[in-house]
Each structure stands twice: as structure tokens, then as C-alpha cells.
PDB file of C-alpha atoms in Angstrom:
ATOM      1  CA  LYS A1094       7.714  39.807  12.943  1.00  0.00           C
ATOM      2  CA  GLU A1095       8.194  36.033  12.774  1.00  0.00           C
ATOM      3  CA  GLU A1096       7.942  34.268  16.098  1.00  0.00           C
ATOM      4  CA  GLU A1097      10.504  31.662  17.132  1.00  0.00           C
ATOM      5  CA  GLY A1098       9.371  28.241  15.944  1.00  0.00           C
ATOM      6  CA  ASP A1099       7.033  29.714  13.316  1.00  0.00           C
ATOM      7  CA  ILE A1100       6.938  27.272  10.406  1.00  0.00           C
ATOM      8  CA  LEU A1101       4.983  29.560   8.098  1.00  0.00           C
ATOM      9  CA  ILE A1102       8.059  31.264   6.674  1.00  0.00           C
ATOM     10  CA  PRO A1103       9.211  31.542   3.075  1.00  0.00           C
ATOM     11  CA  GLY A1104      11.914  29.301   1.692  1.00  0.00           C
ATOM     12  CA  VAL A1105      15.135  30.440   0.066  1.00  0.00           C
ATOM     13  CA  GLU A1106      16.258  29.977  -3.503  1.00  0.00           C
ATOM     14  CA  ILE A1107      19.387  27.857  -3.877  1.00  0.00           C
ATOM     15  CA  GLN A1108      21.421  26.381  -6.714  1.00  0.00           C
ATOM     16  CA  ALA A1109      22.041  22.651  -6.365  1.00  0.00           C
ATOM     17  CA  VAL A1110      22.427  19.328  -8.103  1.00  0.00           C
ATOM     18  CA  PHE A1111      19.487  16.987  -7.595  1.00  0.00           C
ATOM     19  CA  GLY A1112      19.866  13.248  -7.911  1.00  0.00           C
ATOM     20  CA  PHE A1113      17.100  10.720  -7.902  1.00  0.00           C
ATOM     21  CA  CYS A1114      17.443   6.988  -7.463  1.00  0.00           C
ATOM     22  CA  ASP A1115      14.668   4.433  -7.443  1.00  0.00           C
ATOM     23  CA  ILE A1116      14.465   0.668  -7.163  1.00  0.00           C
ATOM     24  CA  ARG A1117      12.910  -0.810 -10.290  1.00  0.00           C
ATOM     25  CA  ASN A1118      10.202  -3.500 -10.187  1.00  0.00           C
ATOM     26  CA  PHE A1119       9.453  -2.450  -6.640  1.00  0.00           C
ATOM     27  CA  THR A1120       5.799  -3.520  -6.650  1.00  0.00           C
ATOM     28  CA  ASP A1121       6.869  -7.057  -7.554  1.00  0.00           C
ATOM     29  CA  MET A1122       9.625  -6.990  -4.930  1.00  0.00           C
ATOM     30  CA  THR A1123       7.123  -5.869  -2.275  1.00  0.00           C
ATOM     31  CA  GLU A1124       4.670  -8.631  -3.150  1.00  0.00           C
ATOM     32  CA  ILE A1125       7.404 -11.276  -3.040  1.00  0.00           C
ATOM     33  CA  LEU A1126       9.324 -10.063   0.016  1.00  0.00           C
ATOM     34  CA  GLN A1127       6.336  -8.832   2.068  1.00  0.00           C
ATOM     35  CA  GLU A1128       7.607  -7.998   5.608  1.00  0.00           C
ATOM     36  CA  GLU A1129      11.239  -8.400   4.520  1.00  0.00           C
ATOM     37  CA  VAL A1130      10.844  -5.557   2.001  1.00  0.00           C
ATOM     38  CA  MET A1131      11.879  -3.086   4.741  1.00  0.00           C
ATOM     39  CA  VAL A1132      15.203  -4.872   5.231  1.00  0.00           C
ATOM     40  CA  PHE A1133      15.717  -4.886   1.463  1.00  0.00           C
ATOM     41  CA  VAL A1134      14.993  -1.143   1.066  1.00  0.00           C
ATOM     42  CA  ASN A1135      17.146  -0.240   4.060  1.00  0.00           C
ATOM     43  CA  THR A1136      20.025  -2.305   2.652  1.00  0.00           C
ATOM     44  CA  VAL A1137      19.818  -0.320  -0.586  1.00  0.00           C
ATOM     45  CA  ALA A1138      19.379   2.927   1.413  1.00  0.00           C
ATOM     46  CA  GLU A1139      22.555   2.241   3.380  1.00  0.00           C
ATOM     47  CA  ILE A1140      24.509   2.070   0.118  1.00  0.00           C
ATOM     48  CA  VAL A1141      22.797   5.115  -1.422  1.00  0.00           C
ATOM     49  CA  HIS A1142      23.149   7.293   1.676  1.00  0.00           C
ATOM     50  CA  THR A1143      26.741   6.302   2.468  1.00  0.00           C
ATOM     51  CA  ILE A1144      28.063   6.910  -1.030  1.00  0.00           C
ATOM     52  CA  THR A1145      26.109  10.154  -1.397  1.00  0.00           C
ATOM     53  CA  ASP A1146      27.626  11.396   1.868  1.00  0.00           C
ATOM     54  CA  CYS A1147      31.147  10.368   0.781  1.00  0.00           C
ATOM     55  CA  TYR A1148      30.732  12.492  -2.354  1.00  0.00           C
ATOM     56  CA  LEU A1149      29.552  15.580  -0.429  1.00  0.00           C
ATOM     57  CA  GLY A1150      25.837  15.138  -1.069  1.00  0.00           C
ATOM     58  CA  ASN A1151      22.899  14.734   1.276  1.00  0.00           C
ATOM     59  CA  ALA A1152      20.112  12.184   1.268  1.00  0.00           C
ATOM     60  CA  ASN A1153      17.015  14.357   1.512  1.00  0.00           C
ATOM     61  CA  LYS A1154      13.985  12.110   1.064  1.00  0.00           C
ATOM     62  CA  ASN A1155      13.185   8.421   1.130  1.00  0.00           C
ATOM     63  CA  VAL A1156       9.804   7.609  -0.322  1.00  0.00           C
ATOM     64  CA  GLY A1157       9.358   3.851  -0.463  1.00  0.00           C
ATOM     65  CA  ASP A1158      11.584   2.769  -3.328  1.00  0.00           C
ATOM     66  CA  ALA A1159      12.910   6.265  -4.176  1.00  0.00           C
ATOM     67  CA  PHE A1160      15.649   8.505  -2.814  1.00  0.00           C
ATOM     68  CA  LEU A1161      16.092  12.243  -3.443  1.00  0.00           C
ATOM     69  CA  LEU A1162      19.733  13.280  -3.143  1.00  0.00           C
ATOM     70  CA  VAL A1163      21.047  16.859  -3.078  1.00  0.00           C
ATOM     71  CA  TRP A1164      24.465  18.376  -3.681  1.00  0.00           C
ATOM     72  CA  LYS A1165      24.627  22.075  -2.808  1.00  0.00           C
ATOM     73  CA  PRO A1166      27.547  24.423  -2.243  1.00  0.00           C
ATOM     74  CA  PRO A1167      28.656  24.438   1.402  1.00  0.00           C
ATOM     75  CA  ALA A1168      27.465  27.619   3.155  1.00  0.00           C
ATOM     76  CA  GLY A1169      30.929  28.316   4.574  1.00  0.00           C
ATOM     77  CA  ILE A1170      32.465  28.396   1.109  1.00  0.00           C
ATOM     78  CA  THR A1171      29.782  30.469  -0.574  1.00  0.00           C
ATOM     79  CA  ASN A1172      29.749  32.989   2.283  1.00  0.00           C
ATOM     80  CA  LYS A1173      33.538  33.518   2.143  1.00  0.00           C
ATOM     81  CA  MET A1174      34.276  33.442  -1.565  1.00  0.00           C
ATOM     82  CA  LYS A1175      33.447  36.236  -3.930  1.00  0.00           C
ATOM     83  CA  VAL A1176      30.327  35.020  -5.681  1.00  0.00           C
ATOM     84  CA  THR A1177      30.887  35.634  -9.365  1.00  0.00           C
ATOM     85  CA  ARG A1178      29.193  33.916 -12.248  1.00  0.00           C
ATOM     86  CA  THR A1179      32.427  32.036 -13.028  1.00  0.00           C
ATOM     87  CA  ASN A1180      32.903  30.901  -9.412  1.00  0.00           C
ATOM     88  CA  GLN A1181      29.295  29.731  -9.217  1.00  0.00           C
ATOM     89  CA  GLU A1182      29.552  27.856 -12.532  1.00  0.00           C
ATOM     90  CA  ASN A1183      32.809  26.177 -11.426  1.00  0.00           C
ATOM     91  CA  MET A1184      31.279  25.178  -8.079  1.00  0.00           C
ATOM     92  CA  MET A1185      28.165  23.733  -9.742  1.00  0.00           C
ATOM     93  CA  SER A1186      30.315  21.903 -12.309  1.00  0.00           C
ATOM     94  CA  SER A1187      32.367  20.314  -9.510  1.00  0.00           C
ATOM     95  CA  LEU A1188      29.242  19.326  -7.583  1.00  0.00           C
ATOM     96  CA  THR A1189      27.738  17.829 -10.733  1.00  0.00           C
ATOM     97  CA  ASP A1190      30.899  15.764 -11.236  1.00  0.00           C
ATOM     98  CA  LEU A1191      30.714  14.531  -7.633  1.00  0.00           C
ATOM     99  CA  ALA A1192      27.025  13.684  -8.017  1.00  0.00           C
ATOM    100  CA  LEU A1193      27.603  11.747 -11.241  1.00  0.00           C
ATOM    101  CA  ILE A1194      30.491   9.797  -9.703  1.00  0.00           C
ATOM    102  CA  ALA A1195      28.323   9.033  -6.656  1.00  0.00           C
ATOM    103  CA  LEU A1196      25.499   7.663  -8.807  1.00  0.00           C
ATOM    104  CA  MET A1197      27.934   5.467 -10.747  1.00  0.00           C
ATOM    105  CA  LYS A1198      29.422   4.198  -7.466  1.00  0.00           C
ATOM    106  CA  ILE A1199      25.924   3.479  -6.118  1.00  0.00           C
ATOM    107  CA  TYR A1200      25.139   1.448  -9.235  1.00  0.00           C
ATOM    108  CA  ALA A1201      28.386  -0.507  -8.903  1.00  0.00           C
ATOM    109  CA  GLU A1202      28.008  -1.137  -5.172  1.00  0.00           C
ATOM    110  CA  VAL A1203      24.397  -2.315  -5.446  1.00  0.00           C
ATOM    111  CA  SER A1204      25.501  -4.676  -8.239  1.00  0.00           C
ATOM    112  CA  ARG A1205      28.251  -6.242  -6.124  1.00  0.00           C
ATOM    113  CA  SER A1206      26.811  -5.993  -2.604  1.00  0.00           C
ATOM    114  CA  PHE A1207      27.127  -9.192  -0.599  1.00  0.00           C
ATOM    115  CA  LYS A1208      24.176  -8.093   1.567  1.00  0.00           C
ATOM    116  CA  LEU A1209      21.921  -7.863  -1.522  1.00  0.00           C
ATOM    117  CA  LEU A1210      23.021 -11.235  -2.904  1.00  0.00           C
ATOM    118  CA  LYS A1211      20.202 -13.082  -1.122  1.00  0.00           C
ATOM    119  CA  TYR A1212      17.673 -10.997  -3.081  1.00  0.00           C
ATOM    120  CA  VAL A1213      19.481 -11.524  -6.385  1.00  0.00           C
ATOM    121  CA  LYS A1214      19.442 -15.301  -5.774  1.00  0.00           C
ATOM    122  CA  ASN A1215      15.862 -15.412  -4.452  1.00  0.00           C
ATOM    123  CA  GLU A1216      14.037 -18.000  -6.591  1.00  0.00           C
ATOM    124  CA  ARG A1217      10.676 -16.223  -6.433  1.00  0.00           C
ATOM    125  CA  ILE A1218      12.245 -12.931  -7.552  1.00  0.00           C
ATOM    126  CA  LEU A1219      14.168 -14.658 -10.349  1.00  0.00           C
ATOM    127  CA  GLU A1220      11.043 -16.476 -11.517  1.00  0.00           C
ATOM    128  CA  ARG A1221       8.922 -13.308 -11.677  1.00  0.00           C
ATOM    129  CA  LEU A1222      11.469 -10.713 -12.856  1.00  0.00           C
ATOM    130  CA  LYS A1223      13.711 -12.917 -15.009  1.00  0.00           C
ATOM    131  CA  VAL A1224      16.793 -10.915 -13.981  1.00  0.00           C
ATOM    132  CA  GLY A1225      19.691 -11.820 -11.745  1.00  0.00           C
ATOM    133  CA  LYS A1226      20.361  -8.341 -10.379  1.00  0.00           C
ATOM    134  CA  ILE A1227      18.830  -5.439  -8.499  1.00  0.00           C
ATOM    135  CA  LYS A1228      17.827  -2.780 -11.022  1.00  0.00           C
ATOM    136  CA  LEU A1229      17.982   0.918 -10.192  1.00  0.00           C
ATOM    137  CA  GLY A1230      16.868   3.977 -12.122  1.00  0.00           C
ATOM    138  CA  PHE A1231      18.735   7.277 -11.855  1.00  0.00           C
ATOM    139  CA  GLY A1232      18.113  10.910 -12.700  1.00  0.00           C
ATOM    140  CA  LEU A1233      20.400  13.900 -12.309  1.00  0.00           C
ATOM    141  CA  HIS A1234      19.687  17.571 -12.915  1.00  0.00           C
ATOM    142  CA  THR A1235      21.119  20.875 -11.801  1.00  0.00           C
ATOM    143  CA  GLY A1236      19.417  24.209 -11.244  1.00  0.00           C
ATOM    144  CA  TRP A1237      17.515  26.307  -8.763  1.00  0.00           C
ATOM    145  CA  ALA A1238      15.052  25.184  -6.123  1.00  0.00           C
ATOM    146  CA  ILE A1239      13.283  26.668  -3.162  1.00  0.00           C
ATOM    147  CA  GLU A1240      14.687  25.117   0.018  1.00  0.00           C
ATOM    148  CA  GLY A1241      12.481  25.258   3.052  1.00  0.00           C
ATOM    149  CA  ALA A1242      10.431  23.551   5.694  1.00  0.00           C
ATOM    150  CA  ILE A1243       7.364  21.603   4.575  1.00  0.00           C
ATOM    151  CA  GLY A1244       4.877  20.238   7.052  1.00  0.00           C
ATOM    152  CA  SER A1245       3.180  21.218  10.256  1.00  0.00           C
ATOM    153  CA  TYR A1246       3.875  21.265  13.967  1.00  0.00           C
ATOM    154  CA  HIS A1247       3.264  17.497  13.902  1.00  0.00           C
ATOM    155  CA  LYS A1248       5.892  16.704  11.254  1.00  0.00           C
ATOM    156  CA  LEU A1249       8.393  18.974   9.567  1.00  0.00           C
ATOM    157  CA  ASP A1250      10.959  18.199   6.859  1.00  0.00           C
ATOM    158  CA  VAL A1251      13.382  20.222   4.798  1.00  0.00           C
ATOM    159  CA  SER A1252      12.402  19.950   1.177  1.00  0.00           C
ATOM    160  CA  TYR A1253      13.298  21.264  -2.265  1.00  0.00           C
ATOM    161  CA  LEU A1254      10.628  22.453  -4.677  1.00  0.00           C
ATOM    162  CA  SER A1255      11.226  23.322  -8.334  1.00  0.00           C
ATOM    163  CA  PRO A1256      10.883  22.008 -11.862  1.00  0.00           C
ATOM    164  CA  ASN A1257      14.576  21.061 -11.605  1.00  0.00           C
ATOM    165  CA  VAL A1258      13.868  18.602  -8.801  1.00  0.00           C
ATOM    166  CA  ASN A1259      11.017  17.160 -10.847  1.00  0.00           C
ATOM    167  CA  LEU A1260      13.300  16.732 -13.865  1.00  0.00           C
ATOM    168  CA  ALA A1261      15.752  14.720 -11.756  1.00  0.00           C
ATOM    169  CA  ALA A1262      12.866  12.508 -10.622  1.00  0.00           C
TER     170      ALA A1262
END
């Protein structure tokens, strides 16, 4: 019997769409911005997280310059509807559409963000990177993953583990 609060429990297999977004040339940006790099990353994160949420996804992980985003069927819908292969395929197709639109909106918003303009116009960044924009990389993949708690009593996070998550990254 599992005790309440026991973190050593198995995960569950889910179907989801996994999106990955990372800030390109991040090592250079860190060297140039130094302490201000946190403000820069959080400005990008605000855009990524907000748009992902608007398109029914969830921001799962932030690791420095990278963001793992997840779109999974809402539990209320999957519990109430008859789960057939066709229903599941239609749901995943709709989630994939939402994820793709979200990534395109993220790209557009980062490109036109007034808050990011000071980084685009930063002379040291322009001199080193030779570009007048913030570059992002994106990945998107759909499939199964094991959803569960990773960590210890000191720190615990929900995570997704599978080759499908790795493909998105």
C-alpha cells in the first residue's frame, strides 16, 4: 500500500503534444548581458508561457534558455467521452493544430515585442551576433510519454519522459 505523500510511485502513460522552444545564441547573450540575462529570459518566458496557455497548453519546464511545453487532452473531456481510436486521433490532431499555432504566435510576438527591443538594439549583441532580432528554435512532436513526479522530498516536479519528448527537444 502506498502511503500518503509517497513520491516513489509509478507514472502514467499519456498521449500529448510536446513543444520545445529555445533561445539561440544563448551563451553569447549570457556573456554580454551578464546579470540582466535573467530579465531577458523572463521577458521571453512571459511571451512563451502566456501564448502557450492561451492555446490550451502548459509550460512544463524552464531550463535556462529552453522551455518544454505540453498539450494534453483535458481529463474532464477524456473521462466523459467514449474513447475510440477516431476520437483520440481527432483530439490529438486538434491539440497539434493548437500547439503549432501557439509556436507561430510565439515566434511572431518575440519578433515584435517592445520589451525585447532593447536587446535587439543592444550594440554589443549586434556586434557579436550580426543579427537584429532574437532568434528562437522550435520543435514539435506528438506521442506517448510517462507523466509523473521526478525528484525527492526536497524538490519535486511533474515531468514527461519518452523518446517523443526528446524528439521535440
